[in-house]
């Protein structure tokens, strides 16, 4: 199929199948998924989709149902009701096919601690149906990708948290799965290691679909195309980080620190400027005041503000735009009721 | 099949990663060594109808050791995976539940078989040194070996079952030991109370391991016993498989 006239046909064929598959089946499709444990409901009627090639961040307070959802998707346990498919296969009835298309790294990265790194990866590779040369190649590849070369002969129990995390990730990548599900891949790592893992995930995102959960929100803003925020087993929001933040303008706004001219009713005057919705004033030392201005969505009246302060002879020592962050969105949606 | 062998190889190796294997081996060799020594000492007092092989497999130190080796062999198999959470990585690889259950059982059986190798050397050494036969016929050796395997399979499956119901290895070991001890002593019922009804006596002899051991070590291979142990093992392993699935699903 490589050369000659066949190449063209092969190419066309691939393009067609790809288009169809994108439209027909997303990588993950969850419909009305519910999981009840004895006494409480972990997730209620969850529905969402993850398209091919997306990196999706799964956020929520502890106990929101993130791990439960991920474990159901990874075929580690069944849902009480509802349906979920991965790569077009049902997670319950076709779990073996799902597992062939999926690399899962559970929370806390459980490993056989008495094995050596290479030995463990070889064992996992042959469980994942790799044999012979392909097995050696893949084990070599993931060791290189996850920078495990220098510890390949060490026993896992003697490795640091960062290395164990990488062994877990290497294991998840062994059979080059279409989908990676990573449950808190950066938990317990130091800032340098977090940065390394983030880089790694971003690189992996080129070839894999990734669903990851984390508590480190700036990380999500940097790595993910889309965010799903879940609270008490329900989806609170699902959108790109930018859209979520833009929808949350209320939390952002303009900060102005100025000394108003004597006799001016500062809040009223500021409120009259076009684009300013609400003014909150806080007097500070020696005649200075902090103003927090809420703006109308999509407007940035900083220029008008500057002209206004110049015309009225105010002394300004700060005029800045404060953007809402994903953290604001998260806190707002989950009401900060972290367990 | 390849996956099953991979799983089996890991199970077997896992025994030798931990000191448990060596401790069990040493402890068991000491006990059976003592049993053998006692056996030879008693038999050398005068002429008797009992052979060395028969005496060995029916002595008290042998049975104490025999019942005590099962809990440490099997306590680990499932309980540890549940405790460490490795069951999650294991069961999200494309393997089937029954492959895992059979591999764990197979690993235990392999290790159990290894334990017996030095014990059969006792008889070889005895025959060399004493220049006398340790058993009446070759059938006694094969019979003993067969019954050891059969009983071993059944007891190991009980151990696996005990390990799958808990995530604490100690609890698994205690459950296994209690069940085996109860089973063993129930088989001794007719020894303690000779006046029981013949029906009860028949029933007891059907599952009395001690009686079976006596028969087989004389070289009498009774197919009823073979069927009994094989089907009992299959039953307990099926139960183990069911509970294994149930536990993963409700977790």
Coordinates of C-alpha atoms in Angstrom, one line a residue:
Chain A
X1 CA 0.0 0.0 0.0
X2 CA 3.0 2.3 0.1
X3 CA 3.8 3.3 -3.5
X4 CA 2.2 3.4 -6.9
X5 CA -1.4 4.1 -7.6
X6 CA -2.5 2.4 -4.4
X7 CA -1.1 5.1 -2.3
X8 CA -3.6 7.6 -3.6
X9 CA -6.5 5.3 -3.0
X10 CA -5.2 4.4 0.4
X11 CA -4.9 8.1 1.3
X12 CA -8.4 8.9 0.1
X13 CA -9.8 6.0 2.0
X14 CA -8.2 7.1 5.2
X15 CA -9.4 10.7 4.9
X16 CA -13.0 9.5 4.4
X17 CA -12.9 7.1 7.3
X18 CA -11.5 9.8 9.6
X19 CA -14.2 12.3 8.7
X20 CA -16.9 9.7 9.4
X21 CA -15.4 8.6 12.6
X22 CA -15.1 12.1 14.0
X23 CA -18.7 12.8 13.3
X24 CA -20.0 9.4 14.2
X25 CA -18.1 8.6 17.4
X26 CA -16.2 10.9 19.7
X27 CA -13.4 9.4 21.8
X28 CA -15.4 9.4 25.0
X29 CA -19.2 9.5 25.1
X30 CA -20.9 9.5 28.4
X31 CA -24.7 9.4 28.6
X32 CA -26.7 9.7 31.8
X33 CA -24.0 8.0 33.9
X34 CA -24.9 7.4 37.5
X35 CA -22.9 5.6 40.2
X36 CA -24.4 4.9 43.6
X37 CA -22.4 3.4 46.4
X38 CA -24.0 2.0 49.4
X39 CA -25.6 5.1 51.0
X40 CA -24.5 7.9 48.6
X41 CA -24.5 8.8 45.0
X42 CA -21.1 9.6 43.6
X43 CA -22.2 10.8 40.2
X44 CA -25.7 11.7 39.0
X45 CA -26.8 11.6 35.5
X46 CA -23.6 12.7 34.0
X47 CA -23.4 13.3 30.2
X48 CA -20.5 14.7 28.2
X49 CA -18.3 14.0 25.2
X50 CA -14.6 14.3 24.5
X51 CA -13.6 14.6 20.9
X52 CA -10.5 13.0 19.3
X53 CA -7.3 14.9 19.9
X54 CA -8.7 17.0 22.7
X55 CA -6.9 17.5 26.1
X56 CA -9.7 17.8 28.6
X57 CA -9.2 18.9 32.2
X58 CA -11.6 17.3 34.7
X59 CA -12.0 19.6 37.7
X60 CA -13.9 19.5 40.9
X61 CA -13.5 19.5 44.6
X62 CA -12.4 16.4 46.4
X63 CA -15.3 13.9 46.4
X64 CA -17.0 15.5 43.5
X65 CA -16.9 12.2 41.5
X66 CA -13.9 12.8 39.3
X67 CA -12.1 9.5 40.1
X68 CA -15.4 7.6 40.0
X69 CA -16.1 8.8 36.5
X70 CA -12.5 8.1 35.4
X71 CA -12.6 4.6 36.9
X72 CA -15.9 3.8 35.1
X73 CA -14.4 5.0 31.9
X74 CA -11.3 2.9 32.5
X75 CA -13.5 -0.2 33.0
X76 CA -12.3 -0.6 36.5
X77 CA -15.8 -0.7 37.8
X78 CA -19.3 -0.5 36.3
X79 CA -21.8 2.3 36.6
X80 CA -25.1 1.9 38.3
X81 CA -27.0 3.2 35.3
X82 CA -26.3 5.0 32.1
X83 CA -23.9 4.3 29.3
X84 CA -20.3 5.2 28.4
X85 CA -18.3 4.4 25.3
X86 CA -14.6 4.8 24.7
X87 CA -13.4 4.8 21.1
X88 CA -16.8 3.5 20.1
X89 CA -16.7 0.5 22.5
X90 CA -19.0 0.2 25.5
X91 CA -17.1 0.2 28.7
X92 CA -19.2 -2.5 30.3
X93 CA -19.9 -5.0 27.5
X94 CA -16.8 -4.5 25.4
X95 CA -14.3 -3.7 28.2
X96 CA -11.4 -5.7 26.7
X97 CA -11.6 -3.6 23.5
X98 CA -11.8 -0.4 25.6
X99 CA -8.7 -1.4 27.5
X100 CA -6.8 -2.0 24.3
X101 CA -7.5 1.7 23.3
X102 CA -6.9 3.2 26.7
X103 CA -4.0 4.0 29.0
X104 CA -5.1 4.6 32.5
X105 CA -3.0 6.1 35.4
X106 CA -5.0 5.7 38.6
X107 CA -4.7 8.1 41.5
X108 CA -1.6 7.5 43.7
X109 CA 0.0 5.4 40.9
X110 CA -0.2 1.8 42.3
X111 CA 2.8 -0.2 41.2
X112 CA 4.4 -3.5 42.1
X113 CA 7.0 -2.0 44.3
X114 CA 9.3 -5.1 44.5
X115 CA 9.9 -5.1 40.7
X116 CA 12.6 -3.3 38.8
X117 CA 11.5 -0.5 36.4
X118 CA 12.5 -2.4 33.2
X119 CA 11.1 -5.6 34.5
X120 CA 7.8 -3.9 35.4
X121 CA 7.5 -2.2 32.0
X122 CA 8.2 -5.5 30.2
X123 CA 5.6 -7.3 32.2
X124 CA 3.0 -4.6 31.5
X125 CA 3.9 -4.5 27.9
X126 CA 3.3 -8.2 27.4
X127 CA 0.0 -7.9 29.3
X128 CA -0.9 -5.3 26.8
X129 CA -0.4 -7.7 24.0
X130 CA 3.0 -6.5 22.8
X131 CA 5.5 -9.1 21.7
X132 CA 9.0 -9.5 20.4
X133 CA 10.6 -6.5 18.6
X134 CA 7.6 -4.3 19.0
X135 CA 7.7 -4.9 22.8
X136 CA 11.3 -3.9 23.0
X137 CA 10.8 -0.9 20.9
X138 CA 7.8 0.4 22.9
X139 CA 9.5 -0.2 26.2
X140 CA 12.5 1.7 24.9
X141 CA 10.4 4.5 23.6
X142 CA 8.4 5.1 26.8
X143 CA 11.5 4.9 28.9
X144 CA 13.0 7.6 26.8
X145 CA 9.8 9.7 26.7
X146 CA 9.4 9.6 30.4
X147 CA 13.2 10.0 31.1
X148 CA 13.5 6.7 33.0
X149 CA 16.8 5.6 31.4
X150 CA 18.9 6.2 34.5
X151 CA 16.6 4.3 36.9
X152 CA 15.7 1.4 34.6
X153 CA 17.5 -1.1 36.8
X154 CA 16.3 0.2 40.1
X155 CA 13.7 -1.4 42.3
X156 CA 10.5 0.7 42.2
X157 CA 10.1 0.8 46.0
X158 CA 13.4 2.9 46.1
X159 CA 12.2 5.5 43.6
X160 CA 11.1 9.0 44.5
X161 CA 7.5 10.0 44.0
X162 CA 8.4 11.8 40.7
X163 CA 10.0 8.8 39.2
X164 CA 7.1 6.5 40.3
X165 CA 4.7 8.9 38.7
X166 CA 6.7 8.7 35.5
X167 CA 6.8 4.9 35.6
X168 CA 3.0 5.0 35.9
X169 CA 2.8 7.3 32.9
X170 CA 5.2 5.2 30.9
X171 CA 3.0 2.1 31.7
X172 CA -0.1 4.0 30.5
X173 CA 1.7 4.9 27.2
X174 CA 3.1 1.5 26.4
X175 CA 0.5 0.3 23.9
X176 CA 0.3 3.8 22.3
X177 CA -3.4 4.1 23.3
X178 CA -5.7 6.5 21.6
X179 CA -6.9 7.8 24.9
X180 CA -5.1 8.6 28.1
X181 CA -6.9 8.9 31.4
X182 CA -4.7 10.4 34.0
X183 CA -6.1 10.8 37.5
X184 CA -4.1 13.6 39.2
X185 CA -0.9 13.1 37.3
X186 CA 0.9 15.9 39.1
X187 CA -0.2 15.2 42.7
X188 CA 2.6 15.2 45.2
X189 CA 5.2 16.5 42.7
X190 CA 7.5 19.5 43.2
X191 CA 7.2 22.5 41.0
X192 CA 10.0 21.4 38.6
X193 CA 8.5 18.0 38.2
X194 CA 5.1 19.5 37.7
X195 CA 6.5 21.6 34.9
X196 CA 8.2 18.5 33.3
X197 CA 4.9 16.5 33.5
X198 CA 3.0 19.4 32.0
X199 CA 5.4 19.6 29.1
X200 CA 5.1 15.8 28.6
X201 CA 1.3 16.0 28.6
X202 CA 1.3 18.8 26.2
X203 CA 3.6 16.8 23.8
X204 CA 1.4 13.7 24.2
X205 CA -1.6 15.8 23.3
X206 CA -0.4 15.9 19.8
X207 CA -1.0 12.2 19.3
X208 CA -3.4 11.2 22.0
X209 CA -6.7 12.3 23.4
X210 CA -6.2 13.1 27.1
X211 CA -8.6 13.3 30.0
X212 CA -6.9 14.4 33.1
X213 CA -8.0 15.5 36.6
X214 CA -6.0 17.9 38.8
X215 CA -6.3 20.5 41.5
X216 CA -3.7 22.8 40.0
X217 CA -5.8 25.2 38.0
X218 CA -3.1 27.3 36.3
X219 CA -1.9 24.0 34.9
X220 CA -5.3 23.3 33.3
X221 CA -5.3 26.8 31.7
X222 CA -1.9 26.0 30.2
X223 CA -2.5 22.5 29.0
X224 CA -6.2 21.9 28.3
X225 CA -8.3 22.7 25.3
X226 CA -11.4 22.2 27.3
X227 CA -12.5 22.0 30.9
X228 CA -15.3 20.1 32.6
X229 CA -16.1 21.3 36.1
X230 CA -18.0 18.8 38.2
X231 CA -19.4 19.2 41.7
X232 CA -21.3 16.8 43.8
X233 CA -21.6 14.4 40.9
X234 CA -23.0 16.9 38.5
X235 CA -21.5 18.9 35.6
X236 CA -21.4 22.6 36.5
X237 CA -19.7 23.8 33.4
X238 CA -18.0 22.4 30.3
X239 CA -16.2 24.8 27.9
X240 CA -12.8 26.1 26.9
X241 CA -10.9 27.8 29.7
X242 CA -11.1 31.1 27.8
X243 CA -14.8 31.0 27.5
X244 CA -15.3 30.0 31.1
X245 CA -13.1 32.9 32.2
X246 CA -14.8 35.4 29.9
X247 CA -18.2 34.3 31.2
X248 CA -16.9 35.1 34.6
X249 CA -16.0 38.7 33.9
X250 CA -17.8 39.7 37.1
X251 CA -14.8 38.4 39.1
X252 CA -12.4 40.5 37.1
X253 CA -12.5 44.2 36.5
X254 CA -10.4 47.3 36.7
X255 CA -8.4 48.4 39.7
X256 CA -7.8 52.0 40.2
X257 CA -5.8 53.6 43.0
X258 CA -6.0 57.3 42.9
X259 CA -6.2 60.5 45.0
X260 CA -9.4 62.3 43.9
X261 CA -9.5 66.0 43.5
X262 CA -11.0 67.8 46.6
X263 CA -14.8 68.0 46.4
X264 CA -15.3 65.3 43.8
X265 CA -17.8 62.5 44.5
X266 CA -15.5 59.9 43.1
X267 CA -17.8 56.8 43.0
X268 CA -20.6 58.7 41.3
X269 CA -18.3 60.3 38.7
X270 CA -16.6 57.0 37.9
X271 CA -19.9 55.2 37.6
X272 CA -20.9 57.7 34.9
X273 CA -18.1 56.6 32.6
X274 CA -19.3 54.6 29.7
X275 CA -18.7 50.9 30.2
X276 CA -18.4 51.0 33.9
X277 CA -21.2 49.0 35.6
X278 CA -20.4 49.2 39.3
X279 CA -17.9 51.0 41.5
X280 CA -16.7 49.9 44.8
X281 CA -14.6 52.4 46.7
X282 CA -12.3 51.8 49.7
X283 CA -10.6 54.7 51.3
X284 CA -6.9 54.2 52.1
X285 CA -4.2 56.3 53.8
X286 CA -3.6 60.0 53.2
X287 CA -6.4 60.7 50.8
X288 CA -5.7 57.7 48.5
X289 CA -8.6 55.4 47.6
X290 CA -8.8 52.0 46.0
X291 CA -11.6 51.6 43.4
X292 CA -12.7 48.4 42.0
X293 CA -14.7 48.9 38.9
X294 CA -16.9 46.2 37.4
X295 CA -17.2 46.6 33.6
X296 CA -19.8 45.6 31.2
X297 CA -19.0 42.4 29.4
X298 CA -16.6 42.8 26.5
X299 CA -15.6 46.4 27.3
X300 CA -12.3 47.8 28.5
X301 CA -12.8 51.5 29.6
X302 CA -9.2 52.0 30.7
X303 CA -8.5 54.6 28.1
X304 CA -11.6 56.7 29.1
X305 CA -10.6 56.3 32.7
X306 CA -7.1 57.6 32.1
X307 CA -8.5 60.6 30.2
X308 CA -11.1 61.2 32.9
X309 CA -8.5 61.3 35.7
X310 CA -6.2 63.5 33.6
X311 CA -9.1 66.0 33.0
X312 CA -10.2 66.1 36.6
X313 CA -6.7 66.3 37.9
X314 CA -6.6 63.1 39.9
X315 CA -3.3 61.6 41.0
X316 CA -3.1 58.0 39.8
X317 CA -0.7 55.4 41.1
X318 CA -2.3 52.3 39.7
X319 CA -4.7 51.5 36.9
X320 CA -4.8 47.9 36.0
X321 CA -7.0 45.2 34.5
X322 CA -7.6 42.2 36.6
X323 CA -8.6 39.2 34.6
X324 CA -10.7 36.5 36.1
X325 CA -8.9 33.2 36.4
X326 CA -10.0 29.7 36.2
X327 CA -9.7 29.6 40.0
X328 CA -12.5 32.3 40.2
X329 CA -14.6 30.2 38.0
X330 CA -13.9 27.1 40.0
X331 CA -14.7 28.7 43.3
X332 CA -17.8 30.4 42.0
X333 CA -19.2 27.2 40.5
X334 CA -18.3 24.9 43.4
X335 CA -19.0 27.5 46.1
X336 CA -15.6 26.7 47.7
X337 CA -17.2 23.8 49.5
X338 CA -14.0 21.7 49.2
X339 CA -14.2 18.8 51.6
Chain B
X1 CA -2.6 -17.9 26.6
X2 CA 0.4 -15.7 26.4
X3 CA -1.2 -13.2 28.7
X4 CA -2.0 -16.0 31.1
X5 CA 1.6 -17.2 31.1
X6 CA 2.8 -13.6 31.7
X7 CA 0.5 -13.3 34.7
X8 CA 1.6 -16.7 35.9
X9 CA 5.3 -15.8 35.6
X10 CA 4.7 -12.7 37.7
X11 CA 2.8 -14.6 40.4
X12 CA 5.6 -17.2 40.6
X13 CA 8.3 -14.5 40.8
X14 CA 6.3 -12.5 43.4
X15 CA 6.9 -15.4 45.8
X16 CA 10.6 -15.1 45.6
X17 CA 10.6 -11.3 45.8
X18 CA 9.5 -11.4 49.4
X19 CA 11.1 -13.3 52.2
X20 CA 7.8 -15.3 52.8
X21 CA 8.8 -17.9 50.3
X22 CA 12.1 -18.6 52.0
X23 CA 10.7 -18.6 55.5
X24 CA 7.9 -21.0 54.5
X25 CA 10.4 -23.3 52.8
X26 CA 12.8 -23.4 55.7
X27 CA 10.0 -23.8 58.3
X28 CA 8.4 -26.6 56.4
X29 CA 11.6 -28.4 55.8
X30 CA 12.5 -28.2 59.5
X31 CA 9.1 -29.7 60.4
X32 CA 9.1 -32.4 57.8
X33 CA 12.7 -33.2 58.6
X34 CA 11.7 -33.7 62.2
X35 CA 8.7 -35.8 61.1
X36 CA 11.0 -37.9 59.0
X37 CA 13.6 -38.3 61.8
X38 CA 10.8 -39.4 64.2
X39 CA 9.4 -41.7 61.6
X40 CA 12.7 -43.5 61.1
X41 CA 13.4 -43.5 64.9
X42 CA 10.0 -45.2 65.6
X43 CA 10.3 -47.7 62.8
X44 CA 13.8 -48.7 63.7
X45 CA 12.6 -50.0 67.1
X46 CA 11.4 -53.3 65.6
X47 CA 9.6 -55.0 62.8
X48 CA 6.4 -53.3 61.6
X49 CA 3.9 -53.3 58.7
X50 CA 4.1 -49.6 58.2
X51 CA 6.5 -48.3 55.6
X52 CA 8.5 -45.1 55.9
X53 CA 6.4 -43.3 53.3
X54 CA 3.2 -44.3 55.1
X55 CA 4.5 -43.3 58.5
X56 CA 5.8 -40.0 57.2
X57 CA 2.6 -38.8 55.6
X58 CA 0.5 -39.8 58.6
X59 CA 2.6 -38.4 61.4
X60 CA 1.5 -35.5 63.6
X61 CA 4.5 -33.1 62.9
X62 CA 3.8 -33.6 59.2
X63 CA 0.2 -32.6 59.5
X64 CA 0.9 -29.6 61.7
X65 CA 3.3 -28.3 59.1
X66 CA 1.1 -29.3 56.2
X67 CA -1.9 -27.2 57.4
X68 CA 0.3 -24.3 58.4
X69 CA 1.9 -23.8 55.0
X70 CA -1.3 -22.9 53.1
X71 CA -2.1 -19.5 54.8
X72 CA 1.3 -17.9 54.1
X73 CA 1.3 -19.2 50.5
X74 CA -2.1 -17.8 49.6
X75 CA -2.8 -14.9 52.0
X76 CA -1.0 -12.5 49.7
X77 CA -2.5 -13.3 46.3
X78 CA -5.5 -11.0 46.1
X79 CA -5.4 -9.1 49.4
X80 CA -2.2 -7.3 48.6
X81 CA -3.5 -6.2 45.2
X82 CA -6.6 -4.8 46.7
X83 CA -4.7 -3.1 49.4
X84 CA -2.0 -1.5 47.2
X85 CA -4.6 -0.6 44.5
X86 CA -2.6 -2.5 41.9
X87 CA -5.7 -4.4 41.1
X88 CA -6.8 -1.3 39.2
X89 CA -3.8 -1.2 36.9
X90 CA -4.0 -4.9 36.5
X91 CA -7.7 -5.0 35.6
X92 CA -7.5 -2.1 33.2
X93 CA -5.0 -4.0 31.1
X94 CA -6.7 -6.2 28.5
X95 CA -6.9 -9.3 30.8
X96 CA -9.9 -11.3 31.8
X97 CA -10.9 -11.9 35.4
X98 CA -10.6 -15.7 35.1
X99 CA -7.1 -15.4 33.7
X100 CA -6.1 -13.5 36.8
X101 CA -7.8 -15.9 39.2
X102 CA -6.3 -18.9 37.4
X103 CA -2.8 -17.3 37.2
X104 CA -2.9 -16.6 41.0
X105 CA -4.0 -20.1 41.8
X106 CA -1.4 -21.5 39.3
X107 CA 1.4 -19.5 40.9
X108 CA 0.4 -20.7 44.3
X109 CA 0.3 -24.3 43.0
X110 CA 3.7 -24.0 41.4
X111 CA 5.3 -22.7 44.6
X112 CA 3.5 -25.5 46.6
X113 CA 5.0 -28.1 44.2
X114 CA 8.5 -26.6 44.7
X115 CA 8.1 -27.0 48.4
X116 CA 7.7 -30.8 48.0
X117 CA 10.9 -31.4 46.0
X118 CA 13.3 -31.5 49.0
X119 CA 10.8 -33.7 50.9
X120 CA 10.9 -36.4 48.3
X121 CA 14.7 -36.3 48.5
X122 CA 14.3 -37.7 52.0
X123 CA 13.2 -41.0 50.7
X124 CA 15.8 -41.1 48.0
X125 CA 18.5 -40.4 50.6
X126 CA 16.9 -43.0 52.9
X127 CA 16.9 -45.7 50.2
X128 CA 20.6 -45.0 49.4
X129 CA 21.8 -45.0 52.9
X130 CA 19.6 -47.7 54.5
X131 CA 19.8 -49.8 51.4
X132 CA 16.1 -50.6 51.9
X133 CA 12.9 -49.6 50.2
X134 CA 11.0 -46.8 51.7
X135 CA 7.7 -47.9 50.3
X136 CA 6.1 -51.2 49.3
X137 CA 5.8 -50.3 45.7
X138 CA 6.4 -47.4 43.3
X139 CA 2.7 -46.9 43.4
X140 CA 3.0 -45.6 47.0
X141 CA 5.3 -42.8 45.8
X142 CA 3.0 -41.8 43.0
X143 CA -0.1 -42.2 45.2
X144 CA 1.4 -40.0 47.9
X145 CA 2.5 -37.4 45.3
X146 CA -1.0 -37.5 43.7
X147 CA -2.9 -37.0 46.9
X148 CA -0.5 -34.2 48.0
X149 CA -1.3 -32.4 44.7
X150 CA -5.0 -33.0 45.0
X151 CA -5.3 -31.9 48.6
X152 CA -2.9 -29.1 47.9
X153 CA -5.1 -27.8 45.0
X154 CA -8.2 -27.9 47.2
X155 CA -6.5 -26.2 50.2
X156 CA -4.8 -23.6 48.0
X157 CA -8.2 -22.7 46.4
X158 CA -9.6 -22.2 49.9
X159 CA -6.6 -19.9 50.6
X160 CA -7.3 -17.9 47.4
X161 CA -11.0 -17.6 48.4
X162 CA -9.9 -16.3 51.9
X163 CA -7.6 -13.8 50.2
X164 CA -10.2 -12.5 47.9
X165 CA -12.7 -11.6 50.6
X166 CA -10.4 -9.2 52.4
X167 CA -7.7 -6.7 51.8
X168 CA -5.8 -7.5 54.9
X169 CA -3.3 -10.4 54.5
X170 CA -3.4 -11.3 58.2
X171 CA -7.2 -11.6 58.1
X172 CA -6.8 -13.8 54.9
X173 CA -4.3 -16.0 56.7
X174 CA -6.5 -16.4 59.8
X175 CA -9.6 -17.2 57.7
X176 CA -7.6 -19.8 55.7
X177 CA -6.1 -21.4 58.7
X178 CA -9.4 -21.6 60.6
X179 CA -11.3 -23.1 57.6
X180 CA -8.5 -25.7 56.9
X181 CA -8.2 -26.6 60.6
X182 CA -12.0 -27.1 60.9
X183 CA -12.1 -29.1 57.8
X184 CA -9.2 -31.3 58.9
X185 CA -10.7 -31.9 62.4
X186 CA -14.1 -32.7 61.0
X187 CA -12.4 -35.5 59.1
X188 CA -11.1 -36.9 62.4
X189 CA -14.7 -37.1 63.8
X190 CA -14.8 -40.9 63.5
X191 CA -11.4 -41.2 65.4
X192 CA -12.8 -39.4 68.4
X193 CA -16.2 -40.9 68.5
X194 CA -16.2 -44.5 67.3
X195 CA -19.9 -45.1 68.1
X196 CA -21.4 -42.9 65.3
X197 CA -23.8 -44.3 62.8
X198 CA -22.4 -46.0 59.7
X199 CA -24.0 -43.4 57.4
X200 CA -22.2 -40.5 59.2
X201 CA -19.0 -42.6 59.1
X202 CA -19.3 -43.0 55.4
X203 CA -20.0 -39.3 54.9
X204 CA -17.0 -38.3 57.0
X205 CA -14.7 -40.7 55.2
X206 CA -15.7 -39.1 52.0
X207 CA -14.0 -35.8 52.9
X208 CA -11.5 -37.0 55.6
X209 CA -8.2 -35.9 54.2
X210 CA -6.3 -37.9 56.8
X211 CA -8.0 -41.1 55.6
X212 CA -7.4 -40.3 52.0
X213 CA -3.7 -39.7 52.7
X214 CA -3.6 -43.1 54.4
X215 CA -5.0 -44.9 51.4
X216 CA -2.9 -43.1 48.8
X217 CA 0.3 -43.4 50.7
X218 CA -0.2 -47.2 50.7
X219 CA -0.5 -46.9 46.9
X220 CA -4.3 -47.3 46.7
X221 CA -5.5 -44.7 44.2
X222 CA -9.2 -44.3 44.5
X223 CA -10.8 -42.4 41.6
X224 CA -13.6 -41.1 43.9
X225 CA -11.1 -39.1 45.8
X226 CA -9.6 -37.7 42.6
X227 CA -13.0 -36.6 41.4
X228 CA -13.8 -35.2 44.8
X229 CA -10.8 -33.0 45.1
X230 CA -10.8 -31.8 41.5
X231 CA -14.5 -30.8 41.6
X232 CA -14.1 -29.2 45.1
X233 CA -11.2 -27.2 43.8
X234 CA -13.2 -26.1 40.7
X235 CA -16.1 -25.1 42.9
X236 CA -14.0 -23.0 45.3
X237 CA -12.2 -21.3 42.4
X238 CA -15.5 -20.5 40.7
X239 CA -16.6 -19.0 44.0
X240 CA -13.3 -17.0 44.1
X241 CA -13.9 -15.8 40.6
X242 CA -17.4 -14.6 41.4
X243 CA -16.3 -12.8 44.6
X244 CA -13.4 -11.3 42.8
X245 CA -15.8 -9.7 40.2
X246 CA -18.2 -8.7 42.8
X247 CA -15.6 -6.9 44.9
X248 CA -14.2 -5.0 42.0
X249 CA -17.6 -3.9 41.0
X250 CA -18.8 -2.7 44.3
X251 CA -15.5 -1.0 45.1

